[in-house]
Amino acid sequence: MSQEKSPLLAGVQAVIPLVLGYFPIAFSFGVAATRTGLSPIEAFSLSLIVFAGAAQFLAIALLASGAPVLVAGLTLAAMNLRHVLYGPTLLQRAGVHRATRLGWLWAFALTDEVFGAALGALAKGQRFSEGFMMILGFGAYAAWLAGTVAGAWAGGGALDAWPSVGAGLDFMLPALFLALLLSILSARQVPAIVIAAAATVLGTWFGSATLGLFAGMIAGAVAGLFGRKGASHAG
Amino acid sequence: MRADVVQLALMAGGLTYLWRYLPLRISLGDMPQDGILSRFLAATGPAAIATLFVAEMLPLLHGTQAAQGREGVGVLAVILAFAWRKSVVFATLAGACACGVAAALGLS
């Protein structure tokens, strides 16, 4: 049986798990950013403007490697291209309650987890409203900014005395990529994923890390064009 | 502030915002599911994330056996945690915690 709550209450309830999860990851980002030479204000600016966890971790890695800004920017944009599907999916689920008057605002905070939490709430009977989306998105955004500030303030050397914690935080980025990959995995996308992985390995081994990134993304995306039609429900 | 950081933040942030907002304005949800654009967009995300995961893991092949061991524990924890809760945040934190515990237990 579905239970409809007020947008405020439903938003607060839905955002609590996101806040608890986002804060430590953002803390890790703040530490990692300052460890690679960014100032606290630069780390904070990335969180303030971009608000996309995995992309931000990759941004500091690309900045540290000296990758050209254009290459780095396009890599991050390609990585986040999956976000184009989130808004339409939510509006489709919203049915007669779909609304986009404030879409220009809440769309800013439509991250993977905000999308997932919103979708979960709608599936449980919560009525779509822009107020609900605002609370959910900007509650998560506040936690992300707070975590970044705390991590950047603690500084890159904050974990020198705790190498185990440092090892865990160092693994945060591959863990995040793997979890994201699992979350969008379907049988239809397996060829694109396998080809992307193979092209990344070959590009990296026979060229450079930057070539590997480009080769993987382009080969995988092109492979999607030749995938089987009508197999979207598999997996 | 470094100019490259500002430029990268504006470029990545601006394009990411467009990916999130524009589909609300142009009814992207109405496009055919088997169309070329739809299939390209659907494949780009998984391809990009698979690429980034592989790129992150490749340097581990040259790491110490202990480092490979704790990263393997982390990968396993992510898979199991995701299978259990279907949450990206939970799986990420579980993987990082498992890797940290493995390091504390001597895999460092």
CSV table of C-alpha atoms in Angstrom, one decimal:
chain,number,residue,atom,x,y,z
A,1,MET,CA,0.0,0.0,0.0
A,2,SER,CA,1.4,3.4,-0.9
A,3,GLN,CA,1.5,6.3,1.6
A,4,GLU,CA,1.7,9.8,0.4
A,5,LYS,CA,3.7,12.2,2.6
A,6,SER,CA,4.1,16.0,2.4
A,7,PRO,CA,7.0,17.0,0.1
A,8,LEU,CA,8.9,18.4,3.1
A,9,LEU,CA,8.6,15.3,5.3
A,10,ALA,CA,9.2,13.0,2.4
A,11,GLY,CA,12.2,15.0,1.2
A,12,VAL,CA,13.8,15.1,4.6
A,13,GLN,CA,13.3,11.4,5.2
A,14,ALA,CA,14.7,10.5,1.7
A,15,VAL,CA,17.7,12.8,2.0
A,16,ILE,CA,19.0,11.5,5.4
A,17,PRO,CA,20.7,8.4,3.9
A,18,LEU,CA,22.2,10.6,1.2
A,19,VAL,CA,23.6,13.0,3.7
A,20,LEU,CA,25.2,10.1,5.8
A,21,GLY,CA,26.7,8.7,2.6
A,22,TYR,CA,27.8,11.9,0.9
A,23,PHE,CA,29.6,13.5,3.8
A,24,PRO,CA,32.4,10.9,4.2
A,25,ILE,CA,32.9,10.6,0.4
A,26,ALA,CA,33.1,14.4,0.1
A,27,PHE,CA,35.5,14.5,3.1
A,28,SER,CA,37.6,12.0,1.2
A,29,PHE,CA,37.4,14.3,-1.9
A,30,GLY,CA,38.5,17.3,0.1
A,31,VAL,CA,41.5,15.4,1.5
A,32,ALA,CA,42.5,14.0,-1.9
A,33,ALA,CA,42.2,17.4,-3.5
A,34,THR,CA,44.5,19.1,-1.1
A,35,ARG,CA,46.8,16.2,-1.2
A,36,THR,CA,47.3,16.7,-4.9
A,37,GLY,CA,48.1,20.3,-4.4
A,38,LEU,CA,44.7,22.1,-4.7
A,39,SER,CA,44.0,24.8,-2.2
A,40,PRO,CA,40.9,24.4,0.0
A,41,ILE,CA,39.1,27.1,-1.9
A,42,GLU,CA,39.8,25.3,-5.2
A,43,ALA,CA,38.5,22.0,-3.8
A,44,PHE,CA,35.4,23.8,-2.5
A,45,SER,CA,34.9,25.5,-5.9
A,46,LEU,CA,34.9,22.1,-7.7
A,47,SER,CA,32.2,20.8,-5.4
A,48,LEU,CA,30.2,24.1,-5.6
A,49,ILE,CA,30.2,24.2,-9.4
A,50,VAL,CA,30.4,20.6,-10.6
A,51,PHE,CA,28.6,18.5,-7.8
A,52,ALA,CA,29.3,15.2,-9.4
A,53,GLY,CA,31.4,12.9,-7.1
A,54,ALA,CA,33.2,10.6,-9.4
A,55,ALA,CA,33.8,13.4,-11.9
A,56,GLN,CA,35.4,15.5,-9.2
A,57,PHE,CA,37.7,12.8,-8.1
A,58,LEU,CA,38.7,12.3,-11.7
A,59,ALA,CA,39.1,16.0,-12.2
A,60,ILE,CA,41.8,16.2,-9.5
A,61,ALA,CA,43.6,13.2,-11.0
A,62,LEU,CA,43.5,14.8,-14.5
A,63,LEU,CA,44.7,18.1,-13.1
A,64,ALA,CA,47.6,16.4,-11.2
A,65,SER,CA,48.6,14.5,-14.4
A,66,GLY,CA,48.8,17.8,-16.4
A,67,ALA,CA,46.1,16.8,-18.9
A,68,PRO,CA,44.9,19.6,-21.1
A,69,VAL,CA,41.8,21.4,-19.8
A,70,LEU,CA,39.9,20.7,-23.0
A,71,VAL,CA,40.7,17.0,-22.8
A,72,ALA,CA,39.9,16.8,-19.1
A,73,GLY,CA,36.6,18.7,-19.5
A,74,LEU,CA,35.4,16.6,-22.4
A,75,THR,CA,36.3,13.4,-20.5
A,76,LEU,CA,34.3,14.5,-17.4
A,77,ALA,CA,31.4,15.6,-19.6
A,78,ALA,CA,31.4,12.2,-21.4
A,79,MET,CA,31.4,10.5,-18.1
A,80,ASN,CA,28.4,12.4,-16.9
A,81,LEU,CA,26.4,12.0,-20.2
A,82,ARG,CA,24.4,9.3,-18.5
A,83,HIS,CA,22.6,12.1,-16.6
A,84,VAL,CA,20.6,13.0,-19.7
A,85,LEU,CA,18.3,10.0,-18.9
A,86,TYR,CA,17.5,10.9,-15.3
A,87,GLY,CA,15.1,13.9,-15.8
A,88,PRO,CA,13.0,12.3,-18.4
A,89,THR,CA,12.8,9.0,-16.4
A,90,LEU,CA,11.6,10.9,-13.3
A,91,LEU,CA,9.0,12.9,-15.3
A,92,GLN,CA,7.7,9.7,-16.9
A,93,ARG,CA,7.2,8.2,-13.4
A,94,ALA,CA,5.7,11.5,-12.2
A,95,GLY,CA,2.7,11.0,-14.5
A,96,VAL,CA,0.0,13.6,-14.2
A,97,HIS,CA,2.1,15.4,-11.4
A,98,ARG,CA,5.0,16.1,-13.7
A,99,ALA,CA,6.2,19.7,-13.3
A,100,THR,CA,9.3,21.5,-14.6
A,101,ARG,CA,8.7,25.2,-13.6
A,102,LEU,CA,11.7,25.0,-11.2
A,103,GLY,CA,13.4,22.3,-13.2
A,104,TRP,CA,16.3,24.7,-14.0
A,105,LEU,CA,17.0,24.7,-10.2
A,106,TRP,CA,16.5,21.1,-9.1
A,107,ALA,CA,18.1,19.7,-12.2
A,108,PHE,CA,21.4,21.1,-11.0
A,109,ALA,CA,21.4,18.6,-8.1
A,110,LEU,CA,20.2,15.6,-10.1
A,111,THR,CA,23.1,13.3,-9.2
A,112,ASP,CA,23.1,9.5,-9.5
A,113,GLU,CA,22.1,9.1,-5.9
A,114,VAL,CA,19.5,11.9,-5.9
A,115,PHE,CA,18.0,10.3,-9.0
A,116,GLY,CA,18.0,6.9,-7.3
A,117,ALA,CA,16.5,8.1,-4.1
A,118,ALA,CA,13.8,10.1,-6.0
A,119,LEU,CA,12.9,7.1,-8.1
A,120,GLY,CA,12.7,4.9,-5.0
A,121,ALA,CA,10.4,7.3,-3.3
A,122,LEU,CA,8.1,7.5,-6.3
A,123,ALA,CA,8.0,3.7,-6.6
A,124,LYS,CA,6.8,3.6,-2.9
A,125,GLY,CA,3.9,5.9,-3.8
A,126,GLN,CA,5.4,9.4,-3.1
A,127,ARG,CA,3.8,12.0,-5.3
A,128,PHE,CA,6.3,13.9,-7.5
A,129,SER,CA,6.7,17.5,-6.6
A,130,GLU,CA,9.3,20.1,-7.3
A,131,GLY,CA,9.5,20.9,-3.5
A,132,PHE,CA,10.4,17.2,-2.8
A,133,MET,CA,13.1,17.3,-5.5
A,134,MET,CA,14.5,20.6,-4.1
A,135,ILE,CA,14.8,19.2,-0.6
A,136,LEU,CA,16.3,16.0,-1.8
A,137,GLY,CA,18.8,17.5,-4.2
A,138,PHE,CA,19.9,20.5,-2.2
A,139,GLY,CA,20.0,18.5,1.1
A,140,ALA,CA,22.5,16.2,-0.6
A,141,TYR,CA,24.3,19.2,-2.1
A,142,ALA,CA,24.7,20.8,1.4
A,143,ALA,CA,26.2,17.5,2.8
A,144,TRP,CA,28.6,17.4,-0.2
A,145,LEU,CA,29.8,20.9,0.3
A,146,ALA,CA,30.1,20.4,4.1
A,147,GLY,CA,32.1,17.2,3.6
A,148,THR,CA,34.4,18.9,1.1
A,149,VAL,CA,35.1,21.8,3.5
A,150,ALA,CA,35.8,19.5,6.3
A,151,GLY,CA,38.2,17.3,4.2
A,152,ALA,CA,39.9,20.3,2.7
A,153,TRP,CA,40.3,22.0,6.1
A,154,ALA,CA,41.7,18.8,7.6
A,155,GLY,CA,44.2,18.9,4.7
A,156,GLY,CA,46.2,16.4,2.6
A,157,GLY,CA,48.4,15.4,5.5
A,158,ALA,CA,45.5,14.8,7.9
A,159,LEU,CA,45.7,11.0,7.4
A,160,ASP,CA,49.5,10.5,7.6
A,161,ALA,CA,49.2,9.1,11.1
A,162,TRP,CA,46.5,6.7,10.0
A,163,PRO,CA,47.7,4.8,6.9
A,164,SER,CA,44.8,2.3,7.0
A,165,VAL,CA,42.3,5.1,6.8
A,166,GLY,CA,44.4,6.6,4.0
A,167,ALA,CA,44.3,3.3,2.1
A,168,GLY,CA,40.6,3.1,2.5
A,169,LEU,CA,40.1,6.7,1.2
A,170,ASP,CA,42.5,6.0,-1.7
A,171,PHE,CA,40.2,3.2,-2.7
A,172,MET,CA,37.2,5.4,-2.7
A,173,LEU,CA,37.4,6.4,-6.3
A,174,PRO,CA,37.7,2.9,-7.9
A,175,ALA,CA,35.0,1.8,-5.5
A,176,LEU,CA,32.8,4.6,-6.6
A,177,PHE,CA,33.3,3.8,-10.3
A,178,LEU,CA,32.7,0.1,-9.7
A,179,ALA,CA,29.5,0.8,-7.8
A,180,LEU,CA,28.3,3.2,-10.5
A,181,LEU,CA,29.0,0.6,-13.1
A,182,LEU,CA,27.1,-2.1,-11.2
A,183,SER,CA,24.2,0.3,-10.8
A,184,ILE,CA,23.7,0.8,-14.6
A,185,LEU,CA,24.8,-2.6,-15.7
A,186,SER,CA,22.4,-4.4,-18.1
A,187,ALA,CA,22.9,-7.2,-20.6
A,188,ARG,CA,22.3,-4.7,-23.4
A,189,GLN,CA,25.3,-2.7,-22.3
A,190,VAL,CA,27.8,-5.6,-21.8
A,191,PRO,CA,29.3,-5.3,-25.3
A,192,ALA,CA,29.9,-1.6,-24.8
A,193,ILE,CA,31.5,-2.2,-21.4
A,194,VAL,CA,33.7,-5.0,-22.6
A,195,ILE,CA,34.9,-3.1,-25.7
A,196,ALA,CA,35.5,0.1,-23.6
A,197,ALA,CA,37.5,-1.9,-21.1
A,198,ALA,CA,39.6,-3.6,-23.8
A,199,ALA,CA,40.2,-0.3,-25.7
A,200,THR,CA,41.3,1.3,-22.4
A,201,VAL,CA,43.8,-1.4,-21.7
A,202,LEU,CA,45.2,-1.3,-25.3
A,203,GLY,CA,45.3,2.5,-25.5
A,204,THR,CA,47.1,2.7,-22.1
A,205,TRP,CA,49.6,0.0,-22.8
A,206,PHE,CA,50.5,1.0,-26.3
A,207,GLY,CA,50.0,4.8,-25.9
A,208,SER,CA,49.3,6.7,-22.7
A,209,ALA,CA,46.7,7.0,-20.0
A,210,THR,CA,45.0,9.9,-21.8
A,211,LEU,CA,44.8,7.9,-25.0
A,212,GLY,CA,43.4,4.9,-23.1
A,213,LEU,CA,40.6,7.1,-21.6
A,214,PHE,CA,39.7,8.4,-25.0
A,215,ALA,CA,39.9,5.1,-26.8
A,216,GLY,CA,37.8,3.4,-24.1
A,217,MET,CA,35.0,6.0,-24.1
A,218,ILE,CA,34.8,6.4,-27.9
A,219,ALA,CA,35.0,2.6,-28.7
A,220,GLY,CA,32.4,1.8,-26.0
A,221,ALA,CA,30.0,4.4,-27.1
A,222,VAL,CA,30.3,3.5,-30.8
A,223,ALA,CA,29.8,-0.2,-29.8
A,224,GLY,CA,26.4,0.8,-28.4
A,225,LEU,CA,25.3,1.9,-31.8
A,226,PHE,CA,25.7,-1.6,-33.1
A,227,GLY,CA,24.0,-3.3,-30.2
A,228,ARG,CA,21.0,-5.5,-30.5
A,229,LYS,CA,17.7,-3.6,-30.9
A,230,GLY,CA,14.9,-4.3,-28.5
A,231,ALA,CA,17.1,-5.8,-25.8
A,232,SER,CA,16.6,-3.1,-23.3
A,233,HIS,CA,14.7,-5.2,-20.8
A,234,ALA,CA,17.5,-7.8,-20.6
A,235,GLY,CA,19.6,-7.9,-17.5
B,1,MET,CA,42.9,30.3,-7.7
B,2,ARG,CA,44.6,28.5,-10.5
B,3,ALA,CA,43.1,29.3,-13.9
B,4,ASP,CA,43.0,25.7,-15.1
B,5,VAL,CA,41.0,24.6,-12.0
B,6,VAL,CA,38.4,27.4,-12.7
B,7,GLN,CA,38.2,26.5,-16.4
B,8,LEU,CA,37.8,22.8,-15.7
B,9,ALA,CA,35.2,23.4,-13.1
B,10,LEU,CA,33.2,25.7,-15.3
B,11,MET,CA,33.5,23.4,-18.3
B,12,ALA,CA,32.6,20.2,-16.5
B,13,GLY,CA,30.0,21.8,-14.3
B,14,GLY,CA,28.4,23.7,-17.2
B,15,LEU,CA,28.1,20.6,-19.4
B,16,THR,CA,27.0,18.4,-16.5
B,17,TYR,CA,24.2,20.9,-15.7
B,18,LEU,CA,23.2,20.9,-19.4
B,19,TRP,CA,23.0,17.1,-19.4
B,20,ARG,CA,20.7,17.3,-16.3
B,21,TYR,CA,18.5,20.2,-17.3
B,22,LEU,CA,18.1,20.2,-21.1
B,23,PRO,CA,16.3,16.9,-21.3
B,24,LEU,CA,13.6,18.4,-19.2
B,25,ARG,CA,13.1,21.1,-21.8
B,26,ILE,CA,13.3,19.1,-25.0
B,27,SER,CA,11.2,16.1,-24.1
B,28,LEU,CA,14.1,13.7,-24.5
B,29,GLY,CA,12.0,11.0,-22.9
B,30,ASP,CA,9.8,10.9,-26.0
B,31,MET,CA,12.6,9.8,-28.4
B,32,PRO,CA,12.5,6.3,-29.8
B,33,GLN,CA,14.2,3.8,-27.4
B,34,ASP,CA,15.9,2.0,-30.3
B,35,GLY,CA,16.9,5.2,-32.2
B,36,ILE,CA,20.6,5.9,-32.9
B,37,LEU,CA,20.8,8.8,-30.5
B,38,SER,CA,19.1,6.9,-27.7
B,39,ARG,CA,21.4,3.9,-28.1
B,40,PHE,CA,24.5,6.2,-28.3
B,41,LEU,CA,23.5,8.0,-25.1
B,42,ALA,CA,22.6,4.8,-23.3
B,43,ALA,CA,26.0,3.3,-24.2
B,44,THR,CA,28.1,6.4,-23.4
B,45,GLY,CA,27.6,6.3,-19.7
B,46,PRO,CA,28.5,2.7,-19.1
B,47,ALA,CA,31.4,2.9,-21.5
B,48,ALA,CA,32.8,6.0,-19.8
B,49,ILE,CA,32.5,4.5,-16.3
B,50,ALA,CA,33.9,1.1,-17.4
B,51,THR,CA,36.8,3.1,-18.9
B,52,LEU,CA,37.4,5.0,-15.8
B,53,PHE,CA,37.3,1.9,-13.6
B,54,VAL,CA,39.8,0.1,-15.7
B,55,ALA,CA,42.0,3.1,-15.9
B,56,GLU,CA,42.0,3.3,-12.1
B,57,MET,CA,42.7,-0.4,-11.7
B,58,LEU,CA,45.5,-0.7,-14.3
B,59,PRO,CA,48.2,0.8,-12.1
B,60,LEU,CA,47.4,-1.8,-9.4
B,61,LEU,CA,48.9,-4.5,-11.7
B,62,HIS,CA,52.3,-2.9,-11.0
B,63,GLY,CA,51.7,-2.5,-7.3
B,64,THR,CA,52.9,-4.7,-4.4
B,65,GLN,CA,51.2,-8.0,-3.7
B,66,ALA,CA,49.8,-6.6,-0.5
B,67,ALA,CA,48.3,-3.6,-2.2
B,68,GLN,CA,46.8,-5.9,-4.8
B,69,GLY,CA,45.4,-8.0,-2.0
B,70,ARG,CA,43.7,-5.2,-0.2
B,71,GLU,CA,42.3,-3.7,-3.4
B,72,GLY,CA,40.9,-7.2,-4.3
B,73,VAL,CA,39.2,-7.2,-0.9
B,74,GLY,CA,37.8,-3.8,-1.7
B,75,VAL,CA,36.4,-4.9,-5.1
B,76,LEU,CA,34.8,-7.9,-3.5
B,77,ALA,CA,33.2,-5.8,-0.8
B,78,VAL,CA,31.8,-3.3,-3.4
B,79,ILE,CA,30.2,-6.2,-5.4
B,80,LEU,CA,28.7,-7.9,-2.3
B,81,ALA,CA,27.5,-4.6,-0.8
B,82,PHE,CA,25.9,-3.5,-4.0
B,83,ALA,CA,24.2,-6.9,-4.5
B,84,TRP,CA,22.8,-6.6,-0.9
B,85,ARG,CA,21.6,-3.0,-0.8
B,86,LYS,CA,21.6,-1.8,-4.5
B,87,SER,CA,23.0,1.5,-3.3
B,88,VAL,CA,26.0,3.2,-4.9
B,89,VAL,CA,26.9,5.2,-1.7
B,90,PHE,CA,26.6,2.1,0.5
B,91,ALA,CA,28.7,0.0,-1.8
B,92,THR,CA,31.4,2.7,-2.2
B,93,LEU,CA,31.7,3.1,1.6
B,94,ALA,CA,31.7,-0.6,2.1
B,95,GLY,CA,34.5,-1.0,-0.4
B,96,ALA,CA,36.6,1.7,1.1
B,97,CYS,CA,36.0,0.4,4.7
B,98,ALA,CA,37.0,-3.1,3.6
B,99,CYS,CA,40.1,-1.9,1.9
B,100,GLY,CA,41.0,0.1,5.1
B,101,VAL,CA,40.4,-2.8,7.3
B,102,ALA,CA,42.5,-5.1,5.1
B,103,ALA,CA,45.3,-2.5,5.3
B,104,ALA,CA,45.0,-2.4,9.1
B,105,LEU,CA,45.2,-6.2,9.2
B,106,GLY,CA,48.5,-6.2,7.4
B,107,LEU,CA,47.8,-5.9,3.7
B,108,SER,CA,49.8,-2.7,3.4
